[in-house]
Each structure stands twice: as structure tokens, then as C-alpha cells.
Amino acid sequence: MSLIQIDHLVKDFGGVRAVDDLTFAIDAGRISGFLGPNGSGKTTTLLSLLGLVTPTSGTATIDGRSYASLADPLAEVGAMLAANAHPARTARDHLRVLAAEAGVPRARADELLGLVELGAAADRRAGGFSLGMRQRLGLAGALMGDPRILVLDEPANGLDPEGIRWLRDFLVALAGEGRTVLLSSHVLSEVAQTVDEVVVISRGRLVTHLPLSELMARRSGGRVRLRTPDYAALQAVLIDAGFKVASTGGELHVASTDQDAIARLAFASGHLLYEITTDAESLEEVFLTLTTEPQEVLA
Amino acid sequence: MTTLIRAELLQFRSLRSTYAVGLLAVLVVVGITWGDLTEAEHLTTAMQKLTPVLTGGGIAMAFVGALLAAARVAGEYRYGTIANRALATPRRVRLVVAKLATYSLVGLAASVAAAGIGLATAALVFAGKDLTLTLGAADVIDVALRVVVVGTLFAAMGVAIGFITRSQQAAAIVVFGDFFAEKLLGAAVGDVAGYLPFGLLNRLLDPSAGHALATGLGLLATTIGLAAGAAVLMNRRDIQA
């Protein structure tokens, strides 16, 4: 059984369907990106998983149970949701309140402030924090019960490149401890270097759920681009080997994603290569293509 | 439940505004008691001498308790922290009960202090006018009990109003709006307003009105009704982060 299971989830807000028959599952020990444009239903799905929103139909479960039925929810799941600290409360007091609720020693607050590198700001009020600091405080709160699952809603939102790098290293370290991480984002490139797999939704429906590498390969256009001093001769070799090859402006474009096989063939036939690269769509192109195309689930 | 109440008390203590509101409450108690005793020389019976203390302490605790509790609970929605609370306590009725218990306890403690401050203020005023304020233990207990009942129940009502409205502005409008609506209703219809929260409050703070136990039970029933409504709504409503 998957650790996180979203099963035919539907959520209507009045006449608006925010989540539309969404089904996917997340296995343990992975970092999964939950992607979709703004308003695609990501947050509603996460809130349903966390028991904060009641689905119209369908289920969202953790280890086969609803969040409300978990015996010690904060030890099972840590959640970071948007703007969740009182602006007039200090970071330390905010975490001490969470520690008291979780039934863990208050010293855990200082431990976590150190972990997210906010120790120096412990006695500052959260209202004066930068966006990056608030995100770190949110992460610290999510880790309060030392949970095995982390559910993070847009943790990279508004972070500068340094902050994104910090977040990436932090999440990879957490996953290295065996935790399962599900993080949402509306920008694929923000999380592409962090996640193992992606669940992409659009307008509340599943678009795709694949390992990131497989998604990129599928959407790359299947083209290897190479530069060589004698491209006509190499083109002939590649065509003889069964590849479809086009030459453009001194470059060869091979309709394949098997870059290694092409490189070996060039080497075996004695051709010098100046450059060989898989000509992939950019991450943003992949994301935009997926989320703006007519809804068709890619399995 | 003890863990939850401890966490709620820590929340309460960890905001500076708690202490600012406490100081304001002290000033209101002293101000109303002092103001009502400007002609203390004309007061003869112990009951007459105690009424300003009841008015000062009771009104201060009712308004400050209800408004503070409502603002704090509604503030949880304003700042999104209600999600933290619900994640820690997925059984939401327990969360409502914990907040009711916490603010009732705070209201109770503050009311005892308010009664003491009111009595001390009265003693000072009487001493300043070379008058005697001779009170028996029963008088003091009677004053303290009335103020404590009002302070405790209005704080709990504030919690319920905060959960029901989920907005600090709406909560304040409900508290003040009810006060003025009852005045208007009282002027238009008469006795009916006496059975509404501020009507019951006025009767409880007037020692000559009688039926103190029934009035207190009426306030308790009102509080339980509001709390039940808050719990039902909290259970049904989605919580948006």
C-alpha cells in the first residue's frame, strides 16, 4: 500500500470544482513534487489530505487512514502551509506553542531554530521576517513532531536562488533520513533538482505522475544534437545504423534520446565529436505544455 | 486536554497585547468604581456601597473578556494559525473545548483580580472621604462571585463568537452590536431584553434585582448554547490555510 493515497478526490466550493476526480499515490521515502498552475487544486488536495478540508467525495489517506484518525498526527505528518505564524509572536514562542501542542519538550523549539538557521532571530517577531525566514520557520514547525512524512505547500514560493538551494539541500537531507516529502509548487524549475517524481495537475485533474527523468525524456522531443568536423560522413553512418538524421547549419539532429549509443557509434566509426547533447525542452516548456494541453493522463 | 490548555495558555501569555489589555482592564475597573463613588457619602447600606464595585469589575470583565477572547480566536483565522491548531488537534471539538476552558480560566482569574481591585478602589475612595466601608465576608464573597460568573462566562462567549464569526471585526460588531441592540429592544419591547446576555449581566450586577442564581444559570445556558453552535460550525467548516 502506498503511504499517501489520493483516491477519486472531488472538492467543490459552491459551484466551483477545485479538485476533479483526482487519484494518485505516493510511496514512502521519496521526494515528490506536486505541480500545477495557480488555482489548479494543489492546496485544496493537500488540505484534504491533512483533514482541514472535507472532500465532496473520494478519500485522501495516510497509510490507509484519514488524518483525523492518526493516533499521533504530528509524529506522523508535518505540514507547512502558507503564512502560519502570528506576526506579533516571536519565532521561539511560536515554536514553543507548537511544541506544547505536540507534547514535546520546549527545548525542541531552539533545536529546530538552529536546524533551519534561525537561531539568531529566535527572539524576533515573525511579522518582521523576510519571506525566506518565514518559510524556514514554517519548515521548523513542520518538523516539530519529528514526522516521517512532510507535506509542504509551496515551500519555494518567493525564495531567492540561494534560498532555493538551501531548501533543496535541506529537503534532500530530510529524505536521506528516510522521510517522505510531498511538496507543491507552481514552478517546475524550482523543484526539478529536488524531487524524484512529479504529480502534475491542471484544473483539478491529474495530468501526469512520473519520475522526473522519465517525464523529461518523454517530453524532450527525442532529439540528440551533435557537432562534428565531418558531419556528412557521420550522418551516413547514423542513417546506416537506422537513425533518422537531419543536418542543419553544421549540426546533426538525430531523432533519438539515446545519446550514449550515438556517441559510441561515432567513436567506433572514428568520428571526432565537438559536442553531443540531448536537445530537451526547458523545464518551463515542459510544464506549460503539460498544463495547457487538453487533459489527457500520461501514465 | 491538559496539554492543549497548557499550549493555549502559552499562546495567551506570549503576546504583548495580553498585558496591554490587562492594564486597560485595571484602569477600567478603577475608573468605573471611582466614578460611581463620587457621591459615596450618600450611600448608606453595604449593598449600595458595593454596587459600584460590581459595576466596575463586572462590566470591565464582560467587555474586555468577551472582546479579547473573540479577537484572539478570530485572530487564529486572520493569521492562518487555526490550521496549526487543527493539525495538532484533528478532533476539532476538543480544540473548541480547550479554548473555552482556557479563556474561562483566564476570565475567572482576571475576575477575581478585578473584584479585588474594585474593592480596594472602593476602600480607598471611602477612606479618602473619611467614610467607613464595613463589609462582611459574605458581602465580599457575593461581589466576587457575581464578577467571576460574569467574567468567566463572557470570556467563554467571546471564544464562541470568535469561532462563529472567524473575523475580528465581525466579532467586535457582534459584541457591541448585541449591547446596543439589547438597549433598543429594551426600550421598544421592555422585559424581553432582560433575558439576553447584557440584560442578564445587568441583573446579575444589580444586587437589588434578586434571583441571582437564576440569572447566573440563564447566562450559563446562553454560553452553552453559543459554545455548542461554535463547536458544530467548527466541525463542519473547512479550514483554509
XYZ file of C-alpha atoms in Angstrom:
540
model
C 0.000 0.000 0.000
C 1.237 3.499 -0.827
C 1.996 5.830 2.043
C -0.122 8.667 0.674
C -3.191 7.763 -1.350
C -5.481 10.233 -3.068
C -8.433 8.286 -4.409
C -11.053 9.817 -6.716
C -10.919 13.034 -4.725
C -13.516 15.655 -5.575
C -13.919 19.002 -3.851
C -16.473 21.617 -4.774
C -16.570 25.122 -3.339
C -20.085 26.270 -4.091
C -20.417 25.865 -7.820
C -16.680 25.705 -8.440
C -14.978 22.319 -8.713
C -11.485 22.768 -7.257
C -10.450 19.108 -7.414
C -11.979 16.814 -10.005
C -11.729 13.042 -9.522
C -8.041 13.172 -8.645
C -6.239 9.901 -7.999
C -2.562 9.308 -7.308
C -0.350 7.591 -4.763
C 2.993 8.427 -3.196
C 5.332 5.718 -1.956
C 7.485 6.004 1.134
C 10.956 7.506 1.119
C 10.579 9.709 -1.923
C 10.527 13.426 -2.574
C 7.504 14.056 -4.752
C 6.698 17.306 -6.453
C 3.018 18.195 -6.650
C 2.814 20.607 -9.515
C 0.211 22.690 -11.202
C -0.571 26.285 -12.088
C -2.100 28.628 -9.535
C -5.678 27.593 -8.867
C -5.199 24.058 -10.140
C -6.274 22.460 -6.844
C -2.916 21.657 -5.248
C -3.565 23.361 -1.931
C -7.105 22.001 -1.713
C -5.763 18.497 -2.265
C -3.128 18.934 0.442
C -5.698 20.412 2.843
C -7.945 17.415 2.172
C -5.050 15.092 2.933
C -4.465 16.961 6.200
C -8.118 16.825 7.218
C -8.572 20.588 7.067
C -10.945 20.420 4.122
C -13.708 17.840 3.834
C -13.842 16.296 0.352
C -17.115 16.370 -1.548
C -16.349 12.752 -2.434
C -13.359 10.446 -2.573
C -10.660 9.990 0.026
C -7.209 11.249 0.924
C -5.374 8.923 3.304
C -2.046 8.450 5.015
C -1.044 4.837 5.458
C -4.642 3.911 4.739
C -6.081 6.191 7.420
C -7.567 9.643 7.385
C -5.504 12.351 9.098
C -8.112 12.695 11.834
C -7.756 9.041 12.742
C -3.967 9.141 13.180
C -3.057 8.374 16.784
C -0.260 10.934 16.976
C -0.689 13.097 13.867
C 2.249 15.446 14.425
C 4.606 12.481 14.765
C 3.254 11.060 11.515
C 2.868 14.137 9.340
C 4.478 17.555 9.475
C 2.813 20.225 7.402
C 3.956 23.606 6.238
C 1.129 25.754 4.990
C 1.119 29.392 3.958
C 1.660 32.207 6.497
C 1.018 30.267 9.668
C 2.682 32.295 12.405
C 1.152 35.134 14.415
C 3.109 38.242 13.375
C 3.358 39.553 16.942
C 4.748 36.335 18.392
C 8.485 35.633 18.409
C 9.845 32.710 16.437
C 10.825 30.934 19.638
C 7.405 31.410 21.229
C 5.676 30.313 18.027
C 7.608 27.063 18.083
C 7.143 26.639 21.831
C 3.385 26.787 21.325
C 3.686 24.101 18.645
C 5.922 22.073 20.973
C 3.335 22.300 23.741
C 0.615 21.135 21.340
C 2.777 18.281 20.106
C 3.657 17.292 23.654
C 7.405 17.530 23.019
C 9.934 19.303 25.282
C 10.131 23.060 24.762
C 13.867 22.719 24.075
C 12.836 21.260 20.722
C 11.961 24.813 19.635
C 15.558 26.001 19.979
C 16.848 22.812 18.398
C 14.702 23.413 15.324
C 15.546 27.104 15.140
C 19.181 26.049 14.912
C 18.374 23.422 12.300
C 16.719 25.950 9.979
C 19.421 28.529 10.750
C 17.106 30.950 12.546
C 18.801 30.768 15.936
C 19.914 34.392 15.759
C 16.356 35.518 15.024
C 14.702 33.418 17.739
C 13.504 36.425 19.721
C 12.357 38.447 16.738
C 8.679 38.689 15.899
C 7.557 36.655 12.908
C 5.869 39.711 11.405
C 9.290 41.239 10.772
C 10.636 38.187 8.985
C 11.513 38.092 5.303
C 9.623 35.594 3.155
C 12.581 33.228 3.242
C 12.750 33.399 7.039
C 9.028 32.724 7.294
C 9.445 29.675 5.072
C 12.231 28.421 7.326
C 10.084 28.994 10.393
C 7.301 27.064 8.706
C 9.681 24.195 7.999
C 10.793 24.188 11.620
C 7.156 23.973 12.680
C 6.543 21.086 10.299
C 9.419 19.170 11.865
C 8.222 19.692 15.448
C 6.920 16.163 15.958
C 9.849 14.607 14.046
C 7.387 13.273 11.450
C 8.093 10.606 8.866
C 6.028 12.457 6.261
C 6.352 16.107 5.296
C 3.644 17.920 3.367
C 4.879 21.299 2.195
C 2.700 23.781 0.336
C 4.777 25.979 -1.971
C 7.903 25.913 0.220
C 9.988 27.569 -2.506
C 7.470 30.329 -3.119
C 9.230 33.679 -3.250
C 12.652 32.320 -2.324
C 15.725 33.752 -3.995
C 18.148 31.344 -5.733
C 20.216 30.986 -2.561
C 17.086 30.173 -0.586
C 16.003 27.607 -3.145
C 19.413 25.976 -2.969
C 19.206 25.898 0.837
C 15.735 24.389 0.653
C 16.851 21.783 -1.852
C 19.790 20.673 0.302
C 17.571 20.680 3.382
C 14.872 18.543 1.786
C 17.381 16.118 0.293
C 18.907 15.718 3.757
C 15.454 15.065 5.238
C 14.682 12.494 2.557
C 18.070 10.924 3.274
C 16.799 10.266 6.798
C 14.048 8.146 5.279
C 11.269 10.719 5.346
C 8.694 11.039 2.628
C 8.277 14.550 1.282
C 5.361 15.842 -0.774
C 5.851 19.429 -1.840
C 3.716 21.557 -4.056
C 4.863 24.221 -6.456
C 3.556 26.115 -9.430
C 7.075 26.417 -10.877
C 8.612 23.136 -12.036
C 12.127 24.544 -12.310
C 12.040 25.491 -8.608
C 11.747 21.878 -7.554
C 13.211 19.985 -10.507
C 16.553 19.461 -8.809
C 14.902 18.332 -5.599
C 12.172 15.875 -6.474
C 12.329 12.229 -7.509
C 8.947 12.241 -9.162
C 6.255 14.671 -10.182
C 2.498 14.652 -9.943
C 1.176 17.292 -12.315
C -2.394 18.503 -12.094
C -4.329 21.093 -14.010
C -7.852 22.345 -13.342
C -8.154 19.842 -10.533
C -7.395 16.812 -12.687
C -4.340 14.605 -12.929
C -2.164 15.322 -15.958
C 0.739 13.027 -15.231
C 2.533 11.164 -12.475
C 6.019 10.065 -13.444
C 9.616 10.009 -12.296
C 11.071 13.378 -13.222
C 13.688 11.818 -15.500
C 11.037 9.883 -17.413
C 8.905 12.953 -17.789
C 11.818 14.884 -19.212
C 12.692 12.097 -21.601
C 9.132 11.806 -22.838
C 8.776 15.485 -23.373
C 12.251 16.226 -24.727
C 11.235 15.756 -28.358
C 13.675 12.831 -28.607
C 16.437 14.759 -30.310
C 20.200 14.427 -29.879
C 22.183 17.300 -31.307
C 25.856 16.883 -32.228
C 28.665 18.826 -33.840
C 31.464 17.120 -35.771
C 34.019 18.321 -38.383
C 32.803 15.742 -40.945
C 29.094 15.732 -40.397
C 28.161 14.315 -43.822
C 30.163 11.145 -43.186
C 28.789 10.709 -39.658
C 25.268 11.343 -40.937
C 25.697 8.424 -43.354
C 26.963 6.188 -40.534
C 23.988 7.067 -38.357
C 21.486 6.534 -41.152
C 23.076 3.141 -41.884
C 22.576 2.308 -38.197
C 18.860 3.074 -38.531
C 18.654 6.583 -37.061
C 16.670 9.396 -38.594
C 19.133 12.230 -39.048
C 18.824 15.797 -40.287
C 21.673 18.254 -40.826
C 21.187 21.918 -40.030
C 23.833 24.646 -40.030
C 26.755 22.309 -39.465
C 24.948 20.294 -36.816
C 23.330 16.885 -36.929
C 19.955 16.375 -35.292
C 19.250 12.717 -34.528
C 15.707 11.633 -33.698
C 16.581 9.720 -30.543
C 17.133 10.174 -26.840
C 19.884 7.543 -26.680
C 22.802 9.912 -26.517
C 25.200 7.189 -25.290
C 24.511 4.873 -28.229
C 25.130 7.678 -30.726
C 28.385 8.652 -29.009
C 29.572 5.026 -29.081
C 28.705 4.754 -32.779
C 30.634 7.937 -33.564
C 33.635 6.695 -31.590
C 33.552 3.260 -33.246
C 33.471 4.819 -36.700
C 36.379 7.138 -35.876
C 34.494 10.424 -35.877
C 35.563 13.274 -33.690
C 32.722 14.933 -31.749
C 32.971 18.551 -30.659
C 29.633 18.431 -28.886
C 26.849 15.968 -28.175
C 23.789 16.885 -26.196
C 20.158 15.895 -25.777
C 18.113 18.784 -27.005
C 15.485 18.934 -24.291
C 12.630 21.288 -23.864
C 13.206 23.657 -20.985
C 11.522 22.754 -17.745
C 9.127 25.615 -18.122
C 8.240 24.490 -21.643
C 7.542 21.002 -20.343
C 5.387 22.365 -17.555
C 3.462 24.781 -19.735
C 2.889 22.117 -22.374
C 1.537 19.706 -19.787
C -0.725 22.130 -18.042
C -2.148 23.875 -21.067
C -2.689 20.836 -23.288
C -6.122 19.221 -23.328
C -6.484 16.971 -20.311
C -5.041 13.576 -21.083
C -3.451 11.468 -18.405
C 0.083 10.338 -19.220
C 0.793 7.167 -17.298
C -6.826 18.244 27.307
C -4.284 19.460 29.865
C -1.652 19.609 27.117
C -3.970 21.646 24.925
C -4.875 24.071 27.703
C -1.187 24.491 28.521
C -0.488 25.308 24.865
C -3.393 27.759 24.782
C -2.147 29.482 27.927
C 1.310 29.771 26.368
C -0.284 31.339 23.292
C -2.142 33.751 25.531
C 0.950 34.725 27.502
C 3.272 35.078 24.542
C 1.624 38.146 23.046
C 2.363 41.599 24.441
C -1.180 42.756 23.813
C -2.298 40.423 26.607
C -0.540 42.638 29.133
C -1.701 45.862 27.495
C -5.318 44.658 27.660
C -4.798 43.588 31.289
C -3.595 47.075 32.171
C -6.541 48.586 30.308
C -8.918 46.357 32.267
C -7.414 47.501 35.564
C -7.860 51.143 34.515
C -11.491 50.493 33.515
C -12.251 48.764 36.835
C -10.648 51.569 38.832
C -12.199 54.273 36.644
C -15.770 52.970 36.803
C -15.598 52.168 40.517
C -14.068 55.567 41.309
C -16.542 57.386 39.083
C -19.543 55.646 40.642
C -18.364 56.533 44.130
C -18.046 60.296 43.612
C -21.052 60.755 45.879
C -20.184 57.934 48.235
C -21.248 59.974 51.259
C -24.872 59.448 50.203
C -24.536 55.653 50.196
C -25.712 54.105 53.410
C -26.215 50.358 53.061
C -23.467 47.862 52.306
C -25.378 46.873 49.187
C -25.355 50.452 47.901
C -21.657 50.729 48.589
C -20.914 47.513 46.743
C -22.860 48.265 43.593
C -20.113 50.469 42.037
C -17.596 47.689 42.631
C -19.878 45.226 40.887
C -20.488 47.594 38.005
C -16.794 48.410 37.570
C -15.494 44.874 37.819
C -18.397 43.213 36.055
C -18.637 45.496 33.053
C -14.868 45.602 32.599
C -14.613 41.823 32.732
C -17.622 41.284 30.474
C -16.453 43.590 27.702
C -12.715 43.027 27.975
C -13.118 39.267 28.402
C -15.532 38.830 25.527
C -13.665 41.123 23.157
C -10.222 39.738 23.960
C -11.313 36.117 23.666
C -13.229 36.761 20.447
C -10.335 38.725 18.946
C -7.816 36.034 19.827
C -9.886 33.186 18.405
C -10.842 35.133 15.283
C -7.173 36.156 15.010
C -6.308 32.481 14.559
C -8.274 32.635 11.308
C -6.861 36.002 10.319
C -3.264 34.825 10.639
C -3.851 31.268 9.426
C -2.694 29.777 12.720
C -6.009 27.958 13.129
C -4.553 25.411 10.683
C -1.732 24.704 13.158
C -4.260 24.190 15.903
C -6.416 21.851 13.792
C -3.388 19.870 12.630
C -2.336 19.295 16.229
C -5.902 18.504 17.292
C -7.796 16.960 14.391
C -10.824 16.340 16.610
C -11.956 19.896 16.442
C -14.498 19.816 19.233
C -11.575 19.183 21.592
C -9.944 22.304 20.210
C -13.073 24.363 20.879
C -13.370 22.913 24.376
C -9.699 23.646 25.093
C -10.110 27.279 24.086
C -13.340 27.592 26.072
C -11.647 26.121 29.129
C -8.549 28.290 28.742
C -10.374 31.579 28.342
C -12.847 30.679 31.093
C -9.919 30.057 33.406
C -8.306 33.328 32.371
C -11.658 35.106 32.788
C -12.081 33.567 36.215
C -8.613 34.597 37.391
C -8.976 38.088 35.940
C -12.402 38.469 37.565
C -11.080 37.569 40.997
C -8.381 40.188 40.466
C -10.953 42.709 39.193
C -13.170 42.159 42.229
C -10.179 42.664 44.484
C -9.104 45.805 42.632
C -12.673 47.130 42.730
C -12.958 46.528 46.463
C -9.547 48.087 47.088
C -10.524 51.109 44.988
C -13.767 51.459 46.930
C -11.899 51.211 50.221
C -9.501 53.966 49.083
C -12.354 56.231 47.971
C -14.199 55.763 51.237
C -11.027 56.332 53.250
C -10.339 59.492 51.254
C -13.747 60.812 52.200
C -13.348 59.776 55.844
C -16.179 57.293 55.415
C -16.229 53.703 56.580
C -16.631 50.733 54.317
C -17.531 47.904 56.607
C -18.095 44.684 54.734
C -18.660 41.177 55.999
C -17.115 38.102 54.404
C -20.480 37.287 52.859
C -20.570 40.678 51.141
C -17.097 40.206 49.685
C -17.879 36.679 48.508
C -21.139 37.863 46.956
C -19.350 40.598 44.979
C -16.540 38.318 43.920
C -18.903 35.538 42.807
C -21.038 37.832 40.677
C -17.987 39.361 38.977
C -16.397 35.929 38.497
C -19.545 34.453 36.940
C -19.787 37.391 34.543
C -16.075 37.418 33.679
C -15.840 33.664 33.172
C -18.974 33.294 31.073
C -18.429 36.360 28.907
C -14.878 35.209 28.116
C -16.310 31.838 27.079
C -18.967 33.592 24.997
C -16.171 35.566 23.345
C -14.460 32.319 22.359
C -17.683 31.045 20.809
C -18.246 34.325 18.946
C -14.679 34.170 17.611
C -15.217 30.672 16.247
C -18.598 31.571 14.774
C -17.573 34.836 13.095
C -13.924 33.951 12.213
C -13.315 37.681 11.858
C -12.042 40.110 14.464
C -14.103 42.970 13.079
C -17.269 40.883 12.883
C -16.685 39.612 16.423
C -16.371 43.165 17.766
C -19.518 44.171 15.870
C -21.387 41.217 17.386
C -20.332 42.109 20.958
C -21.018 45.838 20.694
C -23.958 45.308 18.355
C -25.645 42.991 20.842
C -25.105 45.551 23.605
C -26.820 48.334 21.644
C -29.438 46.006 20.132
C -30.478 44.939 23.618
C -30.766 48.584 24.671
C -33.026 49.293 21.688
C -35.024 46.135 22.263
C -35.382 47.010 25.923
C -36.716 50.446 25.005
C -39.119 49.028 22.429
C -40.321 45.785 23.977
C -39.337 46.011 27.603
C -38.658 42.895 29.640
C -37.539 40.668 26.769
C -34.097 42.289 26.699
C -33.607 41.253 30.314
C -33.188 37.661 29.149
C -30.435 38.437 26.650
C -26.721 38.404 27.581
C -26.265 42.046 28.593
C -29.706 42.118 30.196
C -28.731 39.132 32.317
C -25.407 40.816 33.036
C -27.118 43.956 34.322
C -29.437 41.942 36.543
C -26.560 39.921 37.947
C -24.590 43.074 38.720
C -27.546 44.661 40.495
C -27.753 43.167 43.998
C -31.247 44.557 44.445
C -32.589 42.712 41.396
C -32.759 39.345 43.136
C -32.864 35.864 41.538
C -29.060 35.882 41.212
C -28.862 32.104 40.829
C -31.477 32.003 38.075
C -29.813 34.908 36.307
C -26.435 33.194 36.520
C -27.945 29.990 35.152
C -29.506 31.994 32.342
C -26.075 33.356 31.400
C -24.623 29.847 31.631
C -27.319 28.494 29.307
C -26.628 31.282 26.818
C -22.915 30.479 26.957
C -23.510 26.760 26.457
C -25.781 27.487 23.511
C -23.186 29.690 21.828
C -20.398 27.195 22.578
C -22.424 24.344 21.095
C -23.045 26.410 17.966
C -19.342 27.194 17.706
C -18.407 23.512 18.071
C -20.884 22.422 15.404
C -19.670 25.068 12.955
C -16.009 24.346 13.690
C -16.619 20.688 12.964
C -18.444 21.352 9.704
C -16.440 24.135 8.179
C -13.344 23.774 6.044
C -10.183 25.395 7.295
C -8.335 27.287 4.607
C -4.645 27.856 5.180
